[in-house]
Short mmCIF file of C-alpha atoms and ligand atoms in Angstrom, two decimals:
data_model
loop_
_atom_site.label_atom_id
_atom_site.label_comp_id
_atom_site.label_asym_id
_atom_site.label_seq_id
_atom_site.Cartn_x
_atom_site.Cartn_y
_atom_site.Cartn_z
CA MET A 242 -0.10 -0.10 0.27
CA ARG A 243 0.95 3.81 -0.30
CA PHE A 244 -0.38 6.34 0.47
CA ARG A 245 0.26 9.98 -1.57
CA THR A 246 -0.85 13.05 -2.56
CA ALA A 247 -2.35 13.03 -6.00
CA VAL A 248 -1.52 13.86 -9.54
CA GLU A 249 -3.09 15.02 -12.60
CA ALA A 250 -2.57 11.44 -14.12
CA ASP A 251 -4.91 10.06 -11.27
CA LEU A 252 -8.10 11.95 -12.62
CA ASP A 253 -9.63 9.17 -14.89
CA ARG A 254 -9.35 6.78 -11.80
CA LEU A 255 -10.20 9.44 -9.26
CA LEU A 256 -12.97 10.05 -11.25
CA GLY A 257 -13.92 6.03 -11.17
CA CYS A 258 -13.82 6.25 -7.62
CA VAL A 259 -18.00 5.94 -6.77
CA VAL A 260 -19.78 6.50 -3.27
CA ASP A 261 -22.91 4.85 -3.49
CA GLU A 262 -24.07 5.19 0.55
CA SER A 263 -26.55 7.88 0.26
CA ILE A 264 -24.08 10.81 1.55
CA SER A 265 -22.37 13.98 0.49
CA TRP A 266 -19.04 12.83 -2.20
CA ALA A 267 -16.66 14.44 -4.36
CA HIS A 268 -19.01 12.86 -7.94
CA PRO A 269 -17.27 13.81 -10.78
CA ASP A 270 -18.88 17.18 -11.95
CA ARG A 271 -17.95 18.59 -8.02
CA LEU A 272 -14.81 16.60 -8.11
CA LEU A 273 -14.18 18.23 -11.90
CA SER A 274 -15.52 21.62 -11.36
CA TYR A 275 -13.94 22.21 -8.06
CA LEU A 276 -10.99 21.39 -8.91
CA GLU A 277 -11.40 23.71 -12.06
CA SER A 278 -11.96 26.25 -9.64
CA GLY A 279 -9.20 26.08 -7.20
CA ASN A 280 -11.20 25.21 -4.37
CA TYR A 281 -10.30 22.00 -4.75
CA ARG A 282 -6.38 20.50 -5.20
CA PHE A 283 -4.57 17.55 -6.21
CA ASP A 284 -2.26 17.93 -3.53
CA ARG A 285 -5.50 18.17 -1.19
CA ILE A 286 -6.22 14.60 -2.31
CA TRP A 287 -5.18 11.97 -0.09
CA LEU A 288 -4.67 8.74 -1.61
CA ALA A 289 -4.52 4.90 -0.41
CA VAL A 290 -3.07 3.46 -3.72
CA ASP A 291 -2.05 -0.90 -4.21
CA GLU A 292 1.15 -0.57 -5.78
CA GLU A 293 0.91 -3.54 -7.61
CA SER A 294 -1.99 -2.39 -9.60
CA GLY A 295 -2.17 0.81 -9.32
CA GLU A 296 -5.35 1.12 -8.60
CA ILE A 297 -6.85 3.33 -5.72
CA LEU A 298 -8.16 1.77 -2.63
CA ALA A 299 -9.31 4.76 -0.70
CA ARG A 300 -9.20 8.72 -1.47
CA ALA A 301 -9.47 11.84 1.17
CA VAL A 302 -10.47 15.33 -0.09
CA TRP A 303 -10.45 18.20 1.41
CA TRP A 304 -12.33 21.42 0.34
CA SER A 305 -9.90 24.52 0.71
CA PHE A 306 -11.07 28.82 -0.24
CA PRO A 307 -9.46 29.28 -3.98
CA ASP A 308 -6.17 31.02 -2.50
CA GLY A 309 -6.95 28.58 0.80
CA ALA A 310 -3.52 28.43 2.39
CA HIS A 311 -4.62 25.46 4.18
CA PRO A 312 -7.28 22.66 3.59
CA LEU A 313 -10.65 24.18 5.62
CA ALA A 314 -12.84 20.70 5.84
CA MET A 315 -12.49 17.27 4.16
CA ASP A 316 -15.72 17.02 1.53
CA CYS A 317 -15.38 12.99 0.54
CA LEU A 318 -13.86 10.32 2.46
CA TYR A 319 -13.99 6.80 -0.05
CA VAL A 320 -13.18 3.93 0.69
CA ARG A 321 -13.78 0.97 -1.83
CA PRO A 322 -16.41 -1.29 -0.54
CA SER A 323 -14.09 -4.82 -1.33
CA VAL A 324 -11.83 -4.00 1.62
CA GLY A 325 -11.74 -5.60 4.32
CA ASP A 326 -11.04 -2.93 6.91
CA ARG A 327 -12.20 0.35 5.74
CA VAL A 328 -12.21 1.98 8.86
CA GLY A 329 -8.44 0.37 9.68
CA LEU A 330 -7.07 1.72 6.01
CA ALA A 331 -9.96 5.29 6.09
CA ALA A 332 -8.17 6.04 9.54
CA GLU A 333 -4.70 5.32 8.49
CA LEU A 334 -4.95 7.72 5.38
CA LEU A 335 -6.80 10.80 7.24
CA SER A 336 -3.82 10.38 9.64
CA ARG A 337 -1.57 10.62 6.98
CA ALA A 338 -2.74 13.63 5.92
CA HIS A 339 -3.42 15.38 8.92
CA THR A 340 0.47 15.30 9.48
CA ALA A 341 1.40 16.14 6.73
CA PHE A 342 -1.12 19.75 6.51
CA GLY A 343 0.10 19.81 9.61
CA HIS A 344 -3.13 19.97 11.40
CA ARG A 345 -6.76 17.97 11.65
CA PRO A 346 -9.95 19.82 8.77
CA GLU A 347 -13.25 19.43 10.09
CA TYR A 348 -14.57 16.82 8.23
CA HIS A 349 -18.48 17.50 6.23
CA ILE A 350 -20.72 15.01 6.26
CA PHE A 351 -24.37 16.34 4.18
CA LEU A 352 -27.54 13.61 5.48
CA THR A 353 -31.56 14.69 5.62
CA ASN A 354 -33.18 15.50 8.65
CA ALA A 355 -34.04 11.49 9.16
CA TRP A 356 -30.02 10.25 9.17
CA ARG A 357 -30.59 8.21 12.40
CA ASP A 358 -33.41 5.98 11.19
CA THR A 359 -32.06 5.50 7.83
CA SER A 360 -30.06 2.41 8.26
CA ARG A 361 -28.22 2.82 4.98
CA GLN A 362 -27.08 6.75 5.98
CA ALA A 363 -26.25 6.09 9.24
CA ALA A 364 -24.45 3.00 8.40
CA ALA A 365 -22.35 5.19 5.61
CA VAL A 366 -21.76 7.62 8.46
CA SER A 367 -20.58 5.30 11.35
CA TRP A 368 -17.19 3.91 9.71
CA ARG A 369 -16.04 7.19 8.80
CA GLN A 370 -16.96 8.43 11.97
CA GLU A 371 -15.34 5.63 13.37
CA ALA A 372 -11.86 6.27 11.03
CA ALA A 373 -11.85 10.15 11.46
CA GLY A 374 -11.90 10.13 15.36
CA ARG A 375 -9.15 7.29 15.41
CA ALA A 376 -7.66 10.04 13.43
CA GLY A 377 -8.50 12.69 15.99
CA LEU A 378 -12.12 14.80 15.12
CA THR A 379 -13.55 13.26 17.80
CA GLU A 380 -15.75 15.62 18.10
CA GLU A 381 -19.44 15.42 16.17
CA LEU A 382 -21.79 18.63 15.73
CA GLU A 383 -25.34 18.51 13.97
CA ARG A 384 -26.04 21.75 12.08
CA LEU A 385 -29.15 22.52 10.51
CA ARG A 386 -29.57 23.39 7.15
CA TYR A 387 -32.09 25.97 6.69
CA GLU A 388 -33.46 27.88 3.55
CA TRP A 389 -35.46 30.77 2.49
CA THR A 390 -37.59 31.14 -0.96
CA ALA A 391 -38.52 33.59 -2.78
CA ASP A 392 -42.59 32.56 -2.22
CA GLU A 393 -42.59 33.72 1.44
CA ALA A 394 -43.21 37.36 1.81
CA VAL A 395 -40.20 39.72 2.09
CA PRO A 396 -39.86 41.30 5.58
CA ALA A 397 -40.06 44.89 6.70
CA PRO A 398 -37.18 46.96 7.84
CA SER A 399 -36.35 47.67 11.61
CA LYS A 400 -38.90 50.10 13.66
CA ARG A 401 -35.92 49.63 16.11
CA LEU A 402 -32.75 49.39 14.48
CA VAL A 403 -30.47 51.20 12.03
CA PHE A 404 -28.40 49.09 9.81
CA ARG A 405 -24.76 51.05 7.88
CA GLY A 406 -21.35 49.51 7.01
CA ASP A 407 -18.43 50.43 6.74
CA ASP A 408 -15.43 49.63 4.97
CA ASP A 409 -13.23 49.62 8.43
CA ASP A 410 -12.52 45.62 8.94
CA GLU A 411 -11.80 46.86 12.26
CA ALA A 412 -15.09 47.81 13.69
CA PHE A 413 -16.37 44.37 12.51
CA VAL A 414 -13.82 42.74 14.21
CA ALA A 415 -14.59 44.60 17.53
CA ALA A 416 -18.53 44.04 17.00
CA PHE A 417 -17.63 39.75 16.37
CA ARG A 418 -15.59 40.07 19.39
CA ARG A 419 -18.24 41.38 21.42
CA VAL A 420 -20.95 39.03 19.69
CA ALA A 421 -19.00 36.03 20.15
CA VAL A 422 -18.99 36.63 24.26
CA GLY A 423 -21.13 33.68 26.30
CA THR A 424 -21.94 31.96 22.03
CA LEU A 425 -24.23 29.15 22.06
CA ASP A 426 -22.30 27.94 18.89
CA PHE A 427 -19.87 25.61 19.14
CA ALA A 428 -17.34 26.54 16.61
CA THR A 429 -16.62 30.05 18.38
CA ARG A 430 -16.77 28.24 21.22
CA GLN A 431 -14.07 26.00 20.94
CA ALA A 432 -11.92 28.22 19.09
CA LEU A 433 -12.09 30.95 21.92
CA VAL A 434 -10.42 27.70 23.80
CA THR A 435 -7.86 27.80 21.90
CA MET A 436 -7.35 31.96 20.92
CA ASP A 437 -7.25 35.12 22.20
CA PRO A 438 -10.57 36.43 21.42
CA VAL A 439 -9.61 39.53 19.13
CA ALA A 440 -7.59 36.89 17.20
CA GLN A 441 -10.42 34.78 16.93
CA ALA A 442 -12.33 37.27 15.18
CA ARG A 443 -9.85 38.52 13.24
CA GLU A 444 -9.37 35.12 11.70
CA ASP A 445 -13.44 34.69 11.18
CA VAL A 446 -13.99 38.24 9.55
CA ARG A 447 -10.70 37.69 6.92
CA ASP A 448 -12.90 33.92 6.07
CA TYR A 449 -16.47 36.24 5.22
CA ARG A 450 -14.12 38.10 3.11
CA SER A 451 -12.83 35.06 1.48
CA MET A 452 -16.51 34.00 1.13
CA PRO A 453 -17.99 35.19 -2.69
CA GLY A 454 -20.05 37.02 -1.21
CA ARG A 455 -20.01 41.23 -1.58
CA ARG A 456 -17.86 42.83 1.48
CA SER A 457 -20.25 45.83 0.96
CA TRP A 458 -22.98 43.77 1.85
CA TRP A 459 -22.14 43.75 5.79
CA ARG A 460 -23.85 46.36 8.45
CA LEU A 461 -23.07 47.08 12.00
CA ALA A 462 -27.07 47.06 13.91
CA HIS A 463 -27.70 50.43 16.15
CA THR A 464 -30.38 51.16 18.18
CA GLN A 465 -32.46 54.00 16.27
CA ASP A 466 -32.13 56.40 19.40
CA GLY A 467 -28.28 56.36 20.26
CA ASP A 468 -25.38 54.68 18.96
CA GLU A 469 -25.48 52.11 20.75
CA LEU A 470 -24.46 48.81 18.64
CA VAL A 471 -26.73 46.04 19.07
CA GLY A 472 -25.38 43.28 16.39
CA VAL A 473 -23.53 42.26 12.79
CA ALA A 474 -25.72 41.26 10.52
CA LEU A 475 -23.50 39.45 6.87
CA PRO A 476 -25.13 38.48 3.83
CA SER A 477 -22.86 36.58 1.86
CA ALA A 478 -22.86 34.09 -0.50
CA ASN A 479 -20.67 30.65 -0.51
CA ASP A 480 -20.64 28.80 -4.17
CA ALA A 481 -23.33 27.29 -3.98
CA GLY A 482 -25.25 31.20 -3.82
CA PRO A 483 -26.30 33.24 -1.41
CA VAL A 484 -26.29 32.34 2.29
CA VAL A 485 -26.92 34.52 5.32
CA GLY A 486 -23.72 34.25 6.65
CA TYR A 487 -23.71 35.22 10.03
CA LEU A 488 -25.54 38.08 12.70
CA GLY A 489 -25.16 38.22 16.15
CA VAL A 490 -26.91 41.01 19.47
CA VAL A 491 -24.43 41.60 22.16
CA PRO A 492 -24.83 39.91 25.19
CA GLU A 493 -26.33 42.87 26.74
CA HIS A 494 -28.62 43.40 24.43
CA ARG A 495 -29.66 40.01 23.81
CA GLY A 496 -33.36 38.82 24.90
CA ARG A 497 -35.79 41.39 23.44
CA GLY A 498 -35.51 39.11 19.83
CA TYR A 499 -33.16 41.40 17.63
CA VAL A 500 -32.28 38.26 15.97
CA ASP A 501 -35.06 38.95 14.18
CA ASP A 502 -34.30 42.41 13.40
CA LEU A 503 -31.32 41.45 12.35
CA LEU A 504 -32.12 37.70 9.99
CA ALA A 505 -35.02 40.18 8.88
CA GLU A 506 -32.53 43.04 7.30
CA ILE A 507 -30.50 40.13 5.78
CA THR A 508 -33.20 38.66 4.26
CA ARG A 509 -34.48 41.70 2.28
CA SER A 510 -31.38 42.01 2.01
CA HIS A 511 -30.41 39.53 -0.27
CA ALA A 512 -34.74 39.85 -1.61
CA GLN A 513 -34.30 42.82 -3.06
CA ARG A 514 -31.20 41.55 -5.49
CA GLY A 515 -34.13 39.63 -6.40
CA VAL A 516 -32.64 35.76 -4.87
CA GLN A 517 -34.79 33.00 -5.43
CA ARG A 518 -33.13 31.10 -2.34
CA ILE A 519 -30.57 31.24 0.91
CA ARG A 520 -29.51 29.08 2.50
CA ALA A 521 -27.87 28.77 5.90
CA ASP A 522 -27.04 26.85 9.06
CA THR A 523 -27.23 27.16 12.51
CA ASP A 524 -26.10 24.68 15.22
CA ARG A 525 -28.57 21.77 16.59
CA GLY A 526 -27.55 23.90 20.29
CA ASN A 527 -28.26 27.23 19.13
CA ILE A 528 -31.87 27.05 20.22
CA PRO A 529 -31.72 31.11 19.80
CA MET A 530 -30.74 31.13 16.24
CA ALA A 531 -33.12 28.31 15.73
CA ARG A 532 -36.01 29.11 16.50
CA ALA A 533 -35.20 32.92 15.19
CA PHE A 534 -35.23 31.02 11.57
CA GLU A 535 -38.26 29.01 11.91
CA ARG A 536 -39.58 31.93 12.70
CA ALA A 537 -38.76 33.74 9.58
CA GLY A 538 -39.88 31.13 7.20
CA TYR A 539 -36.59 29.40 7.01
CA ARG A 540 -37.43 25.19 6.08
CA ASN A 541 -34.78 22.95 7.85
CA HIS A 542 -34.39 20.36 4.91
CA ALA A 543 -30.87 18.84 5.93
CA ILE A 544 -28.02 17.73 7.97
CA ARG A 545 -24.23 19.45 7.89
CA LEU A 546 -22.97 16.90 10.91
CA VAL A 547 -19.78 18.17 11.50
CA LEU A 548 -16.49 16.17 12.88
CA SER A 549 -13.62 17.62 13.90
CA ALA A 550 -10.72 17.75 16.69
CA ASP A 551 -10.81 18.50 20.32
CA PRO A 552 -8.61 22.34 20.30
CA THR A 553 -6.88 20.95 23.45
CA ALA A 554 -5.71 17.00 22.51
CA THR A 555 -2.20 16.96 20.80
C1 COA B 1278 -28.19 33.69 18.71
C2 COA B 1278 -28.13 35.12 19.43
C3 COA B 1278 -28.46 35.95 18.33
C4 COA B 1278 -29.68 35.48 19.45
O1 COA B 1278 -30.10 37.00 19.98
P1 COA B 1278 -31.68 37.34 20.41
O2 COA B 1278 -31.65 38.23 20.02
O3 COA B 1278 -30.97 37.30 22.03
O4 COA B 1278 -32.65 36.61 20.63
P2 COA B 1278 -33.71 36.62 20.94
O5 COA B 1278 -34.23 37.56 22.19
O6 COA B 1278 -34.92 35.89 20.38
O7 COA B 1278 -33.65 35.33 23.08
C5 COA B 1278 -34.79 34.00 23.58
C6 COA B 1278 -34.04 33.51 24.33
O8 COA B 1278 -32.83 33.37 23.89
C7 COA B 1278 -32.00 33.52 25.44
N1 COA B 1278 -30.46 34.04 24.54
C8 COA B 1278 -30.21 34.45 23.62
N2 COA B 1278 -28.80 34.33 23.03
C9 COA B 1278 -27.93 33.58 24.78
C10 COA B 1278 -27.00 33.03 24.24
N3 COA B 1278 -26.11 33.50 23.38
N4 COA B 1278 -27.43 32.25 25.39
C11 COA B 1278 -28.25 31.66 26.37
N5 COA B 1278 -28.78 32.10 26.20
C12 COA B 1278 -29.53 33.28 24.78
C13 COA B 1278 -31.94 34.72 25.10
O9 COA B 1278 -31.54 35.15 26.91
C14 COA B 1278 -34.27 34.80 25.72
O10 COA B 1278 -34.59 34.22 26.45
P3 COA B 1278 -35.76 34.11 27.36
O11 COA B 1278 -36.92 33.70 26.26
O12 COA B 1278 -35.77 33.49 28.79
O13 COA B 1278 -35.57 36.02 27.57
C15 COA B 1278 -27.40 35.80 19.98
O14 COA B 1278 -27.15 34.31 21.27
C16 COA B 1278 -26.35 35.68 19.37
O15 COA B 1278 -25.51 36.94 19.09
N6 COA B 1278 -25.68 34.26 19.82
C17 COA B 1278 -23.35 34.26 19.08
C18 COA B 1278 -23.74 34.70 17.86
C19 COA B 1278 -24.42 33.94 17.68
O16 COA B 1278 -24.85 32.36 17.79
N7 COA B 1278 -24.14 33.41 16.27
C20 COA B 1278 -25.71 32.57 14.79
C21 COA B 1278 -24.52 32.20 14.44
S1 COA B 1278 -25.57 31.12 12.79
#
């Protein structure tokens, strides 16, 4: 067995790897379009190759921003069904890739809401989760996937808040930092275990800047009567189209339903540009956010399962 990164000459064999297990995977169209856009790169696809036949026995594919210095998330883990120890081979492949990357990117799996009760999907997740866990991705998070479609009414502007843009990224760094205090968002909480709050806010702002959404859409929300910051609202987009991006309320203003005003502003911002569909994710445990999506006519249609490393583990 040889473990190595892919090269261009592997393309035909890469396209021949098929995941037929009812979960998300890097299917041929996705593989080709993301290799073209730079979201996938041959040197961020790892393979376990049979030395005698040259056949690919396992394949792991990581996603990154086209100009990203590091792979951000694993998108697909394939092991040929005929391999006796699928978990062992996958774990070895992931461990080698993580060592080469110098970190353990998350693994994102897209599933239906009923995945735990669907034996095919549950089995597909089970062996992958065991392999990922052996390679250090021990934390499990379920994110609810929402979508708003243009057949819903466009919300009215807030009567309580004033929204304005700001060209200075530092204004957003300061707002992100305040909003992160007491957050129920797992990724932010995990990042704050090891990172200084300003560095964490700056990294988030940088990541949102790397997304295809326009920077000029970002808004800070203040009270009508004064200049008090209430929160942030970042309509954005990813490769699949418009997304909610990020929103948050500073701790002093929580519990007054301002989340509805911020989400409405994001929905309005996209709707005014004629958008037909807006997507969003939130953690299953972020109940105030999930409820706000439901109040605003967003429909939970799927799950994103995120497996990640414990930030305190070596
Ligand atoms: C999620 C968030 C925007 C909700 O804002 P909000 O305007 O306070 O929401 P609501 O007013 O609807 O709050 C509903 C209830 O949840 C409680 N709540 C809101 N945020 C909470 C938090 N972070 N921790 C604990 N409870 C919270 C409120 O106090 C309120 O409780 P009550 O009904 O007993 O009064 C806010 O918590 C936040 O900014 N979190 C950090 C950023 C974040 O998670 N963004 C979403 C990423 S997808």
